[in-house]
DNA sequence: AGATGATAAATTGTATGCAAATTTTCTAAC
DNA sequence: GTTAGAAAATTTGCATACAATTTATCATCT
């Protein structure tokens, strides 16, 4: 799975000859993906030498990438004991969701001021498409559209820093999502209703309300992942 | 000026033998401070060799630190051309303020659910102290207390990830603040009124409203820094 | 047998070295 | 005098090397 390349934002940010995507960042992305995809379990040591061979580079650039990943919070660097995949405590997960809620809420507020009618239309289209998947109980497709809608709103906020941090968060949470790709029937209905409200607030460009709904929506999502799975979940 | 060391949060996060502050991160902090303090002008090249000597380390750990700083957005890494101090466009500044507004807004909402009565009392005390400085037109002291109140609210949100990112943002903005340590008389009054509302919403633990006010408050602050300075500014 | 301590192997953190690229300096032409 | 071009000198990016520390292995003792 790949990110959508940050099209417009990158072009806007790139000066005449700056911001060229260094071939060296490739190591970083590969390592990040490697960890996020779950090839290394939380608590595991990160085998420098082994990764060097499989990536075909020496330790120097790899260690630079590890430092960055540590700064991003994906791994821990223990003095003289190397890197370990960070374990996420329930509190960490709560903090992630709260941040995500905050980011989306902020994005929603800003998007109401800046989004074009065309972009609203596109989100509407995605919404109805998602609704179709909901009616047909097509969970993976529903999740995909859901994610896409949220990404569109964040993109419409017109804030590159926000978008970058948001994508970083969702990347870190991807591993968590693997285990949480399930939803209760009644929660699903509620989520769908919330999405109706989201779209409605966006149409009316009511930033205050959209911020509120998005925050609630994400916190509900978190609550759902916390509850022990009951008897009525789908899939 | 120093940060209040993150007391409780660090203790909570530190496992039995993990998270020891590596002596190596010292380079990172020193470099970050060196840049934030403004010893290097935007657009300047970062002299690797020179910094190595003045820090007393070789290029390897220094370059690791540079990679992290680049990930944080403080410097740019141009392929085969080394590091440059990042220049902030007006759009970058807008994005920073919007992020700050979003963070504080989110923090406020969370703080309303979690803050202790004691902590509210402390913020009240700071508020009235700040009000005194406002009445006596003591601008630097006012700014200090102002900053302190906002930090307290963020801390009261009980979200370490948010706090970390918030401090990163304010650090990056410190350089901008140097030039913006001025305020118009009428804006000062408005800011003071907004702070009254902030305290009021916090007392009532009305997260929705506090989030709204904080967002507005920060956006106003940004507008103030953008407007060309008129005739009635203080200092 | 299980625990304890010593030795060996592996791993980490940092310094140094070298090829490729860039920037600077110097020279020569217009 | 200014500009274009070539050679020298930095500078960058990466690989390797080496000391310090940690981890693993193994022999010894209770």
Short mmCIF file of C-alpha atoms in Angstrom, two decimals, chain B residues 94-183:
data_model
loop_
_atom_site.label_atom_id
_atom_site.label_comp_id
_atom_site.label_asym_id
_atom_site.label_seq_id
_atom_site.Cartn_x
_atom_site.Cartn_y
_atom_site.Cartn_z
CA UNK B 94 0.12 30.62 8.99
CA UNK B 95 0.32 26.84 9.15
CA UNK B 96 2.23 27.00 12.42
CA UNK B 97 -0.35 29.22 14.00
CA UNK B 98 -3.18 27.03 12.76
CA UNK B 99 -1.47 23.98 14.17
CA UNK B 100 -0.87 25.76 17.44
CA UNK B 101 -4.51 26.80 17.49
CA UNK B 102 -5.56 23.23 16.81
CA UNK B 103 -3.28 21.78 19.46
CA UNK B 104 -4.38 24.22 22.14
CA UNK B 105 -7.99 23.84 21.17
CA UNK B 106 -7.71 20.07 21.46
CA UNK B 107 -5.78 20.39 24.70
CA UNK B 108 -8.46 22.67 26.13
CA UNK B 109 -11.22 20.22 25.28
CA UNK B 110 -9.35 17.37 26.94
CA UNK B 111 -8.25 19.47 29.89
CA UNK B 112 -11.87 20.21 30.76
CA UNK B 113 -12.40 16.50 31.33
CA UNK B 114 -9.24 15.87 33.32
CA UNK B 115 -7.94 18.95 35.05
CA UNK B 116 -8.02 18.95 38.83
CA UNK B 117 -9.63 21.72 40.82
CA UNK B 118 -6.19 22.48 42.23
CA UNK B 119 -4.75 22.94 38.76
CA UNK B 120 -7.63 25.25 37.85
CA UNK B 121 -6.80 27.24 40.96
CA UNK B 122 -3.18 27.56 39.92
CA UNK B 123 -4.17 28.76 36.47
CA UNK B 124 -6.54 31.24 38.06
CA UNK B 125 -3.67 32.57 40.15
CA UNK B 126 -1.50 32.92 37.07
CA UNK B 127 -4.38 34.66 35.31
CA UNK B 128 -4.80 37.31 37.97
CA UNK B 129 -1.06 37.78 38.14
CA UNK B 130 -1.11 38.30 34.38
CA UNK B 131 -3.99 40.73 34.77
CA UNK B 132 -1.85 42.78 37.13
CA UNK B 133 0.89 42.98 34.54
CA UNK B 134 -1.72 43.96 31.98
CA UNK B 135 -2.99 46.80 34.15
CA UNK B 136 0.56 48.01 34.79
CA UNK B 137 1.40 47.62 31.10
CA UNK B 138 4.33 45.30 31.87
CA UNK B 139 4.61 43.64 28.50
CA UNK B 140 7.45 41.08 28.98
CA UNK B 141 5.96 39.81 32.26
CA UNK B 142 2.55 39.66 30.64
CA UNK B 143 3.91 37.55 27.80
CA UNK B 144 5.66 35.22 30.23
CA UNK B 145 2.52 34.58 32.26
CA UNK B 146 0.46 34.27 29.10
CA UNK B 147 2.77 31.58 27.77
CA UNK B 148 2.73 29.85 31.16
CA UNK B 149 -1.07 29.69 31.23
CA UNK B 150 -1.24 28.15 27.80
CA UNK B 151 1.39 25.59 28.78
CA UNK B 152 -0.57 24.71 31.90
CA UNK B 153 -3.68 24.05 29.88
CA UNK B 154 -1.76 21.86 27.47
CA UNK B 155 -0.20 19.97 30.36
CA UNK B 156 -3.62 19.49 31.93
CA UNK B 157 -4.83 17.70 28.81
CA UNK B 158 -2.99 14.61 30.00
CA UNK B 159 -1.66 13.75 26.57
CA UNK B 160 2.07 13.37 26.32
CA UNK B 161 2.16 13.15 22.52
CA UNK B 162 0.23 16.39 22.28
CA UNK B 163 2.46 18.11 24.80
CA UNK B 164 5.59 17.03 22.94
CA UNK B 165 4.33 18.25 19.61
CA UNK B 166 3.10 21.49 21.16
CA UNK B 167 6.51 22.23 22.65
CA UNK B 168 8.14 21.42 19.34
CA UNK B 169 5.89 23.95 17.65
CA UNK B 170 6.50 26.72 20.17
CA UNK B 171 10.24 26.04 19.95
CA UNK B 172 10.18 26.48 16.21
CA UNK B 173 8.13 29.64 16.60
CA UNK B 174 10.36 31.18 19.21
CA UNK B 175 12.45 32.84 16.55
CA UNK B 176 9.32 34.33 15.02
CA UNK B 177 8.16 35.53 18.40
CA UNK B 178 11.33 37.53 18.86
CA UNK B 179 10.22 39.81 16.11
CA UNK B 180 6.59 39.75 17.24
CA UNK B 181 7.09 40.78 20.85
CA UNK B 182 4.79 43.69 20.40
CA UNK B 183 1.06 44.13 20.63
#
